Amino acid sequence: MDIILQQLVNGLTLGSVYGLIAIGYTMVYGIIGMINFAHGDVYMVSSYLTAIAIALLSYFGLESFPIIIFGTLIFTIVVTGAYGWVIERVAYRPLRNSSRLAVLISAIGMSLILQNYVQIAQGARQQGVPTMLTGAIRLDIGDGFVQITYMKLFILFVAFLGMGVLTYIIQKTKLGRMCRATQQDRKMASILGINTDRIISAVFVIGATMAALAGVLITLDYGAFDFYVGFIIGIKAFTAAVLGGIGSLPGAMLGGVILGLSEALFAGLISSDYKDVFSFSLLVIILIFRPSGLLGKPEVEKV
Amino acid sequence: MSQQTKGINIVSALKDTVIAGLLSLIIFGPVVGVLLDGYDFTFQGADVAFIVSIVMAGRFAISIFSQTEFGEAFLYRQATKDDGVVVTAPGYKSRMRFIIPIMIVVGLLVPFIASKYVLTVVILGLIYVLLGLGLNIVVGLAGLLDLGFVGFYAIGAYGLALGYENLGLGFWSMLPLAAIMAAVAGAILGFPVLRMHGDYLAIVTLGFGEIIRLVLTNWTSFTHGPNGISAPLPTLFGLEFKRRSREGTPFHEFFGLPYDSAYKYIFIYLILLLVVLAVLYIKHRLTRMPIGRAWEALREDEIACRSLGLNHVLVKLSAFMLGASTGGLAGVFFATYQGFVNPSSFTFFESALILAIVVLGGMGSTIGVVIAAFVLTVLPEMLREFADYRVLMFGILMVVMMVWKPRGLVRVTRTGFATRKGSAK
Amino acid sequence: MSQENILEVKNLVMHFGGIKALNDVTFDIKRGSVSALIGPNGAGKTTVFNCLTGFYKATGGSIMLHAGGKSTSVVKVLGQKFSAADFTSPVRLIERIKYKMFGGSHLVNRAGLARTFQNIRLFKEMSVVENLLVAQHMLANRSMVSGILNTASFKKAEEEALQRAFYWLEVVHLTEFSNRLAGELSYGQQRRLEIARAMCTNPEIICLDEPAAGLNPSETEALASMIRVLRDNHNTTVLLIEHDMGMVMNISDYIVVLDHGEVIAKGGPDDIKTNPKVIAAYLGAEEGEEVSL
């Protein structure tokens, strides 16, 4: 019983982070109708940026937790956002009128470039960050106990805060309105005077900043990472996006949480070696039985 | 075409350059400039300065170039390019036909003139030719992006090793069996996914390749995990190519030759060459058969195909399965050539390499794939000091090819047909 | 089975989310007729077409196609949702699963119904002949073995396919363009090629979605006579959506008028011309425009 509860706590925090990354997939899919294969690697870059930021800040003698975390978040989000912009500019915009296959291959190429570039720059070995926030809440249940670290609480808080801010931007601001209009009908939006190229760039940047948020949180919690982490987590976040209904923002968050919870339960109860296999099988099963996901609208083919 | 200010605007070029410089500083500054070392770091200012200056110089050059008359003409050609598909005249015969017999003859001569080392490199090259041809059917003809091709390759390789260990099956029985197994795996994976948008296939196959590797690594009781497993050599009518044979006479004793480990490579090479030639011929025929035309039509317009009575799922599945079985064949050769397989040979980078072969070589001709496979596998063997940059090069290659020649994957010459009288029945 | 009607549409309903695109549409198409589906913009004509040809799964109602010596339920071959009754009868269950797995709009074509598209869908980077060869996929020799070995029977089947392709090229006056890319043809030629391609599947009924759109008057005249050739020389029933009223009234035997997802009138051209409901629908939809029916 306590194992299950503990896994649920872990799954919830992991799932909220999957949700953050899934937002990048779902928004890009919504606006240009294709999978941004480089997105997982944007997350990977943000892991490195987190460690770099912490190293730089402590070099300048800043040691207190709030300053470090705040500085790291700002630094990582800004730089990762720049990555998002450049990726769109280099690998996607020149292909706006090309076939889908060409864009997909270009995206895969971009993903390879990012992985190998980081590997060359930083070496292939695992990197790490020191533990920043220690301590936990301990809840006794029967014979056992459930431990909720402060870090996990922090992750949940920041993840949901990030999602809340994003929802506000998309629903209430002018930028969000233009995003939604472009998503509905790109041609019409551009006729109405929206610079759709700029909106698509903005969506890539927003997706990258959400991935950066996820990168900071996960890196602080787990400590270790390497240049390959973006691959598996990218597939999982994509699964979350499909599970929630690709193109749907609340769907991405819901899908992330459900995937995190079910994966944690599977790892705790059945096998942790095969938890990646489980998530992937889940993706195939959703695609067979409910390709539109939980909150997505079924796609009507344009004949 | 009325240009008011003819001449080169240096100020705007400089502005572009400064913006590009600042952006590259943000992008490369932290990741390149701060080399992590434990929780500490070393500062690599020179590297950053180098990269940023290259970016700035490049941006400046492009800015100036695009303002020159020649540059404008170049950009115009790029924007309106139509590197058109050409239909050949009926009965057209390529002037390059004589290349085919020459290549076959050279191919047959290689094992007798090349050193053992060269031979092993050429075998590896041919294995990638096979992989490239298999993926070219899937990506090039049918337009389906398969990012887990290495999964089928692994099925073939492990099929041989495990079939030998558990069932005592040798090379010759596993060769067709592995092709069938890979095709069945392709069918199971492809059937549910192929009815959906092409992008889903890409990510599902990406996951599939990774899952195969995870299972091979984790199911230690069956696959021996990361330690790997040995694979048998092919036999010539029961004659083995080992120094000593447990049962029967080995090849060299039978023919009264001194033992030489090159014999087995020569033998593998010759079988492999035959299989590659057969696959090349089949590929050539497929583009002239209803199924090949249906694949290309599906790539062009799926909805129109359905309106003509083509079952789009099954047609795509046939391409996917055929590609997978070619991958399985290549896996068997890989296992027997190495004599040993372990999961580290089947990473995503391997899939990326095969895709890079198809992207680079698929310029409408099958010959392109053959050349690209050799270039991308043999070149890194020779330039080992650049090994770290290999994947980076593949990535840049894919982006540049797609931006520059997105039609690279399409067959650019189509066979013409002589006009007939025409009758309804 | 000498059914008088080739196509029977009963109580067809189609909803997209909350939008009711079609609301109880019922009509029959007589074998060997030229029929037209007309109505103001947004009346639901193309939606009806997409339901008939199996590209949309109708929300309710039935579509029966009587061709090729059997009756086909268009709704059924697309694969319906499981119902409770399926689990009591294994035969029905297996059939349901079969259509769920292998069903789809291609079965509608195989049952004898071909179509063209409002915004032409040719295989633009394949040659004109190849477009017609793809259409004969189901008639071709698809055996992998004989194709790879290039056997005599394979060559014969390919030659027959080519003969058929050139026959249809002649009918639509495109023989001289046979080795051009489909995408290089002019708009009018592309429309004709699309009709030839649909005819290469040997249909008993062909549905043309605005075949005269974008054609000049003389091309439209040629199209009208081609449609008559299809009906008279090839025993093909023709159903078309068209806005060119002159052409519709000229060639149609039977007209169905749609407005707001409902059939407001059906009958011969003369009945339709004088039907007050039809005039009101057109005048109401497009204010100030002179409509001479």
GROMACS .gro file of N, CA, C and O in nm, chain A residues 33-35 37 49 51-52 55 59 75 79 82-83 85 95 100-102 104-106 108-109 112-113 115-117 120-122 125 127-130 228 231 238 246 273-274 276-277 280 287-288 291 299 301-302, chain B residues 23 26-28 30-32 34-36 38-39 41 139 143 145 147 192 196-197 199-200 202-204 206-208 210-211 214-215 218-219 303 306 348-349 352 359 388-389 391-392 395-396 398-399 402-403 409:
model
  408
   33GLY      N    1   0.090   2.135  -3.784
   33GLY     CA    2   0.044   1.999  -3.816
   33GLY      C    3   0.155   1.898  -3.831
   33GLY      O    4   0.143   1.806  -3.910
   34MET      N    5   0.264   1.915  -3.760
   34MET     CA    6   0.367   1.811  -3.766
   34MET      C    7   0.443   1.798  -3.635
   34MET      O    8   0.438   1.887  -3.550
   35ILE      N    9   0.510   1.684  -3.621
   35ILE     CA   10   0.579   1.656  -3.496
   35ILE      C   11   0.714   1.724  -3.497
   35ILE      O   12   0.790   1.711  -3.593
   37PHE      N   13   1.039   1.684  -3.397
   37PHE     CA   14   1.124   1.578  -3.344
   37PHE      C   15   1.239   1.631  -3.259
   37PHE      O   16   1.295   1.559  -3.179
   49LEU      N   17   2.197   2.350  -1.967
   49LEU     CA   18   2.196   2.491  -1.931
   49LEU      C   19   2.172   2.509  -1.781
   49LEU      O   20   2.227   2.599  -1.718
   51ALA      N   21   2.268   2.304  -1.539
   51ALA     CA   22   2.395   2.279  -1.469
   51ALA      C   23   2.492   2.394  -1.489
   51ALA      O   24   2.563   2.435  -1.396
   52ILE      N   25   2.494   2.448  -1.612
   52ILE     CA   26   2.585   2.558  -1.642
   52ILE      C   27   2.547   2.680  -1.558
   52ILE      O   28   2.634   2.747  -1.500
   55ALA      N   29   2.650   2.629  -1.201
   55ALA     CA   30   2.796   2.640  -1.187
   55ALA      C   31   2.839   2.786  -1.194
   55ALA      O   32   2.921   2.832  -1.113
   59TYR      N   33   2.994   3.015  -0.894
   59TYR     CA   34   3.125   3.074  -0.920
   59TYR      C   35   3.127   3.220  -0.873
   59TYR      O   36   3.225   3.269  -0.819
   75PHE      N   37   1.779   3.223  -1.670
   75PHE     CA   38   1.886   3.197  -1.767
   75PHE      C   39   1.847   3.085  -1.863
   75PHE      O   40   1.854   3.099  -1.986
   79VAL      N   41   1.777   3.125  -2.274
   79VAL     CA   42   1.865   3.063  -2.373
   79VAL      C   43   1.791   2.953  -2.450
   79VAL      O   44   1.802   2.943  -2.573
   82ALA      N   45   1.578   3.093  -2.711
   82ALA     CA   46   1.657   3.128  -2.830
   82ALA      C   47   1.682   3.005  -2.916
   82ALA      O   48   1.675   3.011  -3.039
   83TYR      N   49   1.709   2.892  -2.852
   83TYR     CA   50   1.725   2.768  -2.927
   83TYR      C   51   1.599   2.737  -3.007
   83TYR      O   52   1.605   2.701  -3.125
   85TRP      N   53   1.378   2.936  -3.120
   85TRP     CA   54   1.364   3.028  -3.233
   85TRP      C   55   1.456   2.988  -3.347
   85TRP      O   56   1.415   2.980  -3.463
   95LEU      N   57   1.126   2.525  -4.518
   95LEU     CA   58   1.052   2.412  -4.575
   95LEU      C   59   0.901   2.431  -4.566
   95LEU      O   60   0.827   2.334  -4.572
  100ARG      N   61   0.550   1.693  -4.645
  100ARG     CA   62   0.560   1.658  -4.503
  100ARG      C   63   0.685   1.576  -4.476
  100ARG      O   64   0.752   1.595  -4.374
  101LEU      N   65   0.714   1.486  -4.568
  101LEU     CA   66   0.828   1.398  -4.547
  101LEU      C   67   0.957   1.479  -4.534
  101LEU      O   68   1.040   1.454  -4.447
  102ALA      N   69   0.971   1.582  -4.620
  102ALA     CA   70   1.091   1.665  -4.616
  102ALA      C   71   1.103   1.733  -4.480
  102ALA      O   72   1.211   1.738  -4.421
  104LEU      N   73   0.975   1.637  -4.194
  104LEU     CA   74   1.005   1.538  -4.090
  104LEU      C   75   1.154   1.503  -4.091
  104LEU      O   76   1.217   1.495  -3.986
  105ILE      N   77   1.209   1.483  -4.210
  105ILE     CA   78   1.350   1.445  -4.218
  105ILE      C   79   1.437   1.560  -4.168
  105ILE      O   80   1.534   1.539  -4.095
  106SER      N   81   1.401   1.681  -4.206
  106SER     CA   82   1.476   1.796  -4.158
  106SER      C   83   1.471   1.804  -4.005
  106SER      O   84   1.572   1.834  -3.939
  108ILE      N   85   1.431   1.551  -3.795
  108ILE     CA   86   1.517   1.446  -3.742
  108ILE      C   87   1.663   1.490  -3.750
  108ILE      O   88   1.742   1.470  -3.656
  109GLY      N   89   1.698   1.552  -3.862
  109GLY     CA   90   1.834   1.602  -3.878
  109GLY      C   91   1.869   1.701  -3.768
  109GLY      O   92   1.975   1.695  -3.707
  112LEU      N   93   1.942   1.522  -3.448
  112LEU     CA   94   2.076   1.464  -3.447
  112LEU      C   95   2.182   1.571  -3.425
  112LEU      O   96   2.278   1.551  -3.350
  113ILE      N   97   2.163   1.687  -3.491
  113ILE     CA   98   2.259   1.796  -3.476
  113ILE      C   99   2.270   1.835  -3.329
  113ILE      O  100   2.380   1.847  -3.273
  115GLN      N  101   2.192   1.670  -3.053
  115GLN     CA  102   2.254   1.567  -2.969
  115GLN      C  103   2.405   1.564  -2.985
  115GLN      O  104   2.481   1.564  -2.889
  116ASN      N  105   2.448   1.563  -3.111
  116ASN     CA  106   2.590   1.547  -3.134
  116ASN      C  107   2.668   1.673  -3.099
  116ASN      O  108   2.780   1.665  -3.050
  117TYR      N  109   2.604   1.787  -3.121
  117TYR     CA  110   2.671   1.913  -3.089
  117TYR      C  111   2.696   1.923  -2.939
  117TYR      O  112   2.806   1.960  -2.894
  120ILE      N  113   2.973   1.683  -2.847
  120ILE     CA  114   3.107   1.732  -2.881
  120ILE      C  115   3.149   1.842  -2.784
  120ILE      O  116   3.262   1.844  -2.734
  121ALA      N  117   3.055   1.933  -2.754
  121ALA     CA  118   3.091   2.048  -2.671
  121ALA      C  119   3.118   2.007  -2.526
  121ALA      O  120   3.209   2.059  -2.462
  122GLN      N  121   3.037   1.915  -2.474
  122GLN     CA  122   3.043   1.886  -2.332
  122GLN      C  123   3.094   1.745  -2.299
  122GLN      O  124   3.101   1.709  -2.182
  125ARG      N  125   3.029   1.199  -2.126
  125ARG     CA  126   3.005   1.143  -1.992
  125ARG      C  127   2.883   1.209  -1.926
  125ARG      O  128   2.838   1.315  -1.966
  127GLN      N  129   2.668   1.411  -1.664
  127GLN     CA  130   2.691   1.532  -1.587
  127GLN      C  131   2.595   1.533  -1.469
  127GLN      O  132   2.500   1.456  -1.465
  128GLY      N  133   2.620   1.624  -1.375
  128GLY     CA  134   2.530   1.629  -1.261
  128GLY      C  135   2.523   1.767  -1.200
  128GLY      O  136   2.603   1.855  -1.232
  129VAL      N  137   2.424   1.787  -1.115
  129VAL     CA  138   2.416   1.910  -1.037
  129VAL      C  139   2.406   1.872  -0.889
  129VAL      O  140   2.355   1.765  -0.856
  130PRO      N  141   2.456   1.958  -0.802
  130PRO     CA  142   2.445   1.927  -0.659
  130PRO      C  143   2.299   1.936  -0.613
  130PRO      O  144   2.218   2.003  -0.675
  228TYR      N  145   2.188   1.217  -2.412
  228TYR     CA  146   2.091   1.126  -2.472
  228TYR      C  147   1.955   1.131  -2.402
  228TYR      O  148   1.861   1.067  -2.444
  231PHE      N  149   1.593   1.182  -2.579
  231PHE     CA  150   1.532   1.086  -2.671
  231PHE      C  151   1.410   1.018  -2.610
  231PHE      O  152   1.298   1.030  -2.659
  238PHE      N  153   0.565   1.292  -2.605
  238PHE     CA  154   0.478   1.285  -2.722
  238PHE      C  155   0.361   1.192  -2.694
  238PHE      O  156   0.246   1.221  -2.731
  246ILE      N  157  -0.383   1.534  -2.931
  246ILE     CA  158  -0.280   1.625  -2.982
  246ILE      C  159  -0.345   1.751  -3.037
  246ILE      O  160  -0.450   1.747  -3.100
  273ASP      N  161   1.239  -0.225  -1.532
  273ASP     CA  162   1.321  -0.237  -1.653
  273ASP      C  163   1.239  -0.207  -1.777
  273ASP      O  164   1.289  -0.156  -1.876
  274TYR      N  165   1.111  -0.244  -1.771
  274TYR     CA  166   1.029  -0.237  -1.891
  274TYR      C  167   0.934  -0.119  -1.890
  274TYR      O  168   0.837  -0.116  -1.964
  276ASP      N  169   0.972   0.181  -1.996
  276ASP     CA  170   0.972   0.251  -2.124
  276ASP      C  171   0.892   0.173  -2.228
  276ASP      O  172   0.823   0.231  -2.312
  277VAL      N  173   0.905   0.039  -2.220
  277VAL     CA  174   0.828  -0.046  -2.311
  277VAL      C  175   0.679  -0.025  -2.287
  277VAL      O  176   0.599  -0.015  -2.379
  280PHE      N  177   0.553   0.305  -2.433
  280PHE     CA  178   0.548   0.298  -2.579
  280PHE      C  179   0.428   0.215  -2.624
  280PHE      O  180   0.355   0.253  -2.717
  287LEU      N  181  -0.322   0.496  -3.018
  287LEU     CA  182  -0.334   0.528  -3.160
  287LEU      C  183  -0.434   0.435  -3.228
  287LEU      O  184  -0.503   0.475  -3.321
  288ILE      N  185  -0.441   0.309  -3.182
  288ILE     CA  186  -0.535   0.216  -3.245
  288ILE      C  187  -0.677   0.249  -3.205
  288ILE      O  188  -0.767   0.260  -3.288
  291PRO      N  189  -0.732   0.752  -3.154
  291PRO     CA  190  -0.626   0.839  -3.205
  291PRO      C  191  -0.649   0.986  -3.171
  291PRO      O  192  -0.553   1.064  -3.171
  299GLU      N  193  -1.027   1.410  -3.603
  299GLU     CA  194  -0.986   1.484  -3.722
  299GLU      C  195  -1.079   1.450  -3.837
  299GLU      O  196  -1.103   1.335  -3.867
  301GLU      N  197  -1.116   1.449  -4.226
  301GLU     CA  198  -1.030   1.458  -4.342
  301GLU      C  199  -1.087   1.560  -4.439
  301GLU      O  200  -1.207   1.565  -4.463
  302LYS      N  201  -1.001   1.643  -4.495
  302LYS     CA  202  -1.048   1.736  -4.598
  302LYS      C  203  -1.038   1.666  -4.732
  302LYS      O  204  -0.929   1.632  -4.777
  326LEU      N  205   2.299   3.645  -3.145
  326LEU     CA  206   2.220   3.523  -3.130
  326LEU      C  207   2.310   3.401  -3.112
  326LEU      O  208   2.285   3.316  -3.026
  329ILE      N  209   2.437   3.386  -2.767
  329ILE     CA  210   2.340   3.330  -2.671
  329ILE      C  211   2.334   3.178  -2.686
  329ILE      O  212   2.330   3.102  -2.589
  330ILE      N  213   2.331   3.132  -2.812
  330ILE     CA  214   2.314   2.988  -2.839
  330ILE      C  215   2.439   2.910  -2.797
  330ILE      O  216   2.431   2.810  -2.725
  331PHE      N  217   2.554   2.956  -2.848
  331PHE     CA  218   2.675   2.875  -2.827
  331PHE      C  219   2.751   2.913  -2.700
  331PHE      O  220   2.823   2.832  -2.645
  333PRO      N  221   2.690   2.966  -2.366
  333PRO     CA  222   2.689   2.881  -2.246
  333PRO      C  223   2.732   2.737  -2.274
  333PRO      O  224   2.816   2.682  -2.203
  334VAL      N  225   2.675   2.675  -2.380
  334VAL     CA  226   2.695   2.532  -2.398
  334VAL      C  227   2.840   2.502  -2.439
  334VAL      O  228   2.899   2.405  -2.396
  335VAL      N  229   2.896   2.588  -2.525
  335VAL     CA  230   3.034   2.563  -2.568
  335VAL      C  231   3.134   2.626  -2.470
  335VAL      O  232   3.238   2.569  -2.441
  337VAL      N  233   3.114   2.709  -2.145
  337VAL     CA  234   3.127   2.664  -2.006
  337VAL      C  235   3.132   2.512  -2.006
  337VAL      O  236   3.031   2.444  -2.016
  338LEU      N  237   3.254   2.458  -2.000
  338LEU     CA  238   3.268   2.313  -2.004
  338LEU      C  239   3.253   2.258  -1.863
  338LEU      O  240   3.334   2.284  -1.775
  339LEU      N  241   3.144   2.181  -1.844
  339LEU     CA  242   3.116   2.128  -1.711
  339LEU      C  243   3.221   2.025  -1.672
  339LEU      O  244   3.265   1.945  -1.753
  341GLY      N  245   3.244   1.803  -1.332
  341GLY     CA  246   3.187   1.781  -1.200
  341GLY      C  247   3.088   1.893  -1.173
  341GLY      O  248   3.011   1.929  -1.259
  342TYR      N  249   3.094   1.951  -1.052
  342TYR     CA  250   3.008   2.065  -1.024
  342TYR      C  251   3.079   2.195  -1.059
  342TYR      O  252   3.028   2.303  -1.040
  344PHE      N  253   3.355   2.410  -1.347
  344PHE     CA  254   3.360   2.425  -1.492
  344PHE      C  255   3.491   2.490  -1.532
  344PHE      O  256   3.559   2.553  -1.452
  442VAL      N  257   1.089   0.465  -4.757
  442VAL     CA  258   1.088   0.612  -4.753
  442VAL      C  259   1.080   0.670  -4.894
  442VAL      O  260   1.000   0.759  -4.921
  446GLY      N  261   0.708   0.676  -4.940
  446GLY     CA  262   0.695   0.802  -4.867
  446GLY      C  263   0.662   0.785  -4.720
  446GLY      O  264   0.605   0.874  -4.658
  448LEU      N  265   0.799   0.747  -4.341
  448LEU     CA  266   0.924   0.768  -4.266
  448LEU      C  267   0.936   0.663  -4.156
  448LEU      O  268   0.858   0.660  -4.062
  450LEU      N  269   1.170   0.534  -3.873
  450LEU     CA  270   1.287   0.574  -3.795
  450LEU      C  271   1.336   0.461  -3.706
  450LEU      O  272   1.426   0.479  -3.626
  495PRO      N  273  -0.162  -0.138  -3.737
  495PRO     CA  274  -0.245  -0.041  -3.663
  495PRO      C  275  -0.208   0.104  -3.694
  495PRO      O  276  -0.294   0.191  -3.689
  499MET      N  277  -0.314   0.574  -4.003
  499MET     CA  278  -0.316   0.713  -3.956
  499MET      C  279  -0.218   0.799  -4.031
  499MET      O  280  -0.141   0.753  -4.112
  500HIS      N  281  -0.216   0.927  -3.994
  500HIS     CA  282  -0.124   1.024  -4.051
  500HIS      C  283   0.020   0.973  -4.051
  500HIS      O  284   0.061   0.909  -3.955
  502ASP      N  285   0.296   1.102  -3.983
  502ASP     CA  286   0.385   1.143  -3.873
  502ASP      C  287   0.382   1.043  -3.759
  502ASP      O  288   0.482   1.020  -3.693
  503TYR      N  289   0.266   0.982  -3.737
  503TYR     CA  290   0.256   0.888  -3.627
  503TYR      C  291   0.345   0.768  -3.652
  503TYR      O  292   0.408   0.715  -3.562
  505ALA      N  293   0.624   0.768  -3.801
  505ALA     CA  294   0.762   0.807  -3.770
  505ALA      C  295   0.790   0.788  -3.621
  505ALA      O  296   0.889   0.727  -3.583
  506ILE      N  297   0.701   0.837  -3.536
  506ILE     CA  298   0.733   0.831  -3.393
  506ILE      C  299   0.714   0.690  -3.338
  506ILE      O  300   0.790   0.646  -3.251
  507VAL      N  301   0.617   0.616  -3.393
  507VAL     CA  302   0.598   0.480  -3.344
  507VAL      C  303   0.718   0.392  -3.382
  507VAL      O  304   0.768   0.315  -3.301
  509LEU      N  305   1.016   0.502  -3.434
  509LEU     CA  306   1.126   0.552  -3.350
  509LEU      C  307   1.124   0.479  -3.215
  509LEU      O  308   1.226   0.429  -3.168
  510GLY      N  309   1.004   0.470  -3.156
  510GLY     CA  310   0.991   0.400  -3.030
  510GLY      C  311   1.022   0.252  -3.044
  510GLY      O  312   1.092   0.194  -2.962
  511PHE      N  313   0.975   0.193  -3.154
  511PHE     CA  314   0.993   0.050  -3.176
  511PHE      C  315   1.142   0.013  -3.178
  511PHE      O  316   1.184  -0.083  -3.113
  513GLU      N  317   1.384   0.159  -3.038
  513GLU     CA  318   1.439   0.172  -2.904
  513GLU      C  319   1.392   0.057  -2.814
  513GLU      O  320   1.468   0.005  -2.734
  514ILE      N  321   1.265   0.016  -2.832
  514ILE     CA  322   1.210  -0.093  -2.750
  514ILE      C  323   1.285  -0.223  -2.779
  514ILE      O  324   1.319  -0.298  -2.688
  517LEU      N  325   1.594  -0.212  -2.593
  517LEU     CA  326   1.573  -0.228  -2.450
  517LEU      C  327   1.546  -0.374  -2.414
  517LEU      O  328   1.600  -0.426  -2.316
  518VAL      N  329   1.465  -0.440  -2.495
  518VAL     CA  330   1.433  -0.581  -2.467
  518VAL      C  331   1.560  -0.665  -2.480
  518VAL      O  332   1.588  -0.750  -2.395
  521ASN      N  333   1.764  -0.601  -2.169
  521ASN     CA  334   1.711  -0.639  -2.037
  521ASN      C  335   1.672  -0.785  -2.022
  521ASN      O  336   1.667  -0.837  -1.912
  522TRP      N  337   1.641  -0.851  -2.133
  522TRP     CA  338   1.594  -0.990  -2.121
  522TRP      C  339   1.717  -1.080  -2.120
  522TRP      O  340   1.741  -1.158  -2.212
  606ILE      N  341  -0.580   1.014  -5.067
  606ILE     CA  342  -0.725   1.017  -5.084
  606ILE      C  343  -0.763   0.974  -5.225
  606ILE      O  344  -0.856   0.894  -5.245
  609ARG      N  345  -0.748   0.603  -5.256
  609ARG     CA  346  -0.863   0.532  -5.198
  609ARG      C  347  -0.983   0.541  -5.290
  609ARG      O  348  -1.060   0.445  -5.302
  651PHE      N  349   1.980   0.410  -3.203
  651PHE     CA  350   1.910   0.501  -3.293
  651PHE      C  351   2.004   0.560  -3.398
  651PHE      O  352   1.964   0.589  -3.510
  652PHE      N  353   2.132   0.576  -3.362
  652PHE     CA  354   2.225   0.636  -3.457
  652PHE      C  355   2.239   0.551  -3.582
  652PHE      O  356   2.265   0.601  -3.690
  655ALA      N  357   1.965   0.640  -3.795
  655ALA     CA  358   1.993   0.771  -3.853
  655ALA      C  359   2.091   0.757  -3.969
  655ALA      O  360   2.075   0.823  -4.072
  662VAL      N  361   1.868   0.956  -4.781
  662VAL     CA  362   1.850   1.097  -4.813
  662VAL      C  363   1.958   1.143  -4.909
  662VAL      O  364   1.932   1.212  -5.007
  691ASP      N  365   3.396   1.158  -3.414
  691ASP     CA  366   3.306   1.225  -3.322
  691ASP      C  367   3.204   1.313  -3.395
  691ASP      O  368   3.096   1.339  -3.345
  692TYR      N  369   3.243   1.358  -3.514
  692TYR     CA  370   3.157   1.453  -3.585
  692TYR      C  371   3.061   1.384  -3.681
  692TYR      O  372   2.988   1.451  -3.753
  694VAL      N  373   2.783   1.195  -3.657
  694VAL     CA  374   2.639   1.215  -3.644
  694VAL      C  375   2.600   1.359  -3.673
  694VAL      O  376   2.497   1.387  -3.736
  695LEU      N  377   2.687   1.452  -3.632
  695LEU     CA  378   2.662   1.592  -3.661
  695LEU      C  379   2.651   1.613  -3.812
  695LEU      O  380   2.562   1.682  -3.862
  698GLY      N  381   2.323   1.487  -3.946
  698GLY     CA  382   2.215   1.581  -3.916
  698GLY      C  383   2.218   1.698  -4.012
  698GLY      O  384   2.116   1.735  -4.071
  699ILE      N  385   2.337   1.757  -4.030
  699ILE     CA  386   2.348   1.872  -4.119
  699ILE      C  387   2.311   1.831  -4.261
  699ILE      O  388   2.238   1.901  -4.331
  701MET      N  389   2.102   1.602  -4.354
  701MET     CA  390   1.956   1.588  -4.370
  701MET      C  391   1.890   1.725  -4.385
  701MET      O  392   1.807   1.746  -4.473
  702VAL      N  393   1.927   1.820  -4.296
  702VAL     CA  394   1.862   1.952  -4.302
  702VAL      C  395   1.896   2.019  -4.435
  702VAL      O  396   1.807   2.068  -4.506
  705MET      N  397   1.722   1.863  -4.737
  705MET     CA  398   1.578   1.889  -4.744
  705MET      C  399   1.550   2.034  -4.784
  705MET      O  400   1.456   2.062  -4.855
  706VAL      N  401   1.637   2.127  -4.737
  706VAL     CA  402   1.616   2.268  -4.772
  706VAL      C  403   1.655   2.291  -4.917
  706VAL      O  404   1.588   2.361  -4.992
  712LEU      N  405   1.420   1.274  -5.274
  712LEU     CA  406   1.373   1.137  -5.252
  712LEU      C  407   1.286   1.087  -5.366
  712LEU      O  408   1.255   0.970  -5.372
   0.00000   0.00000   0.00000
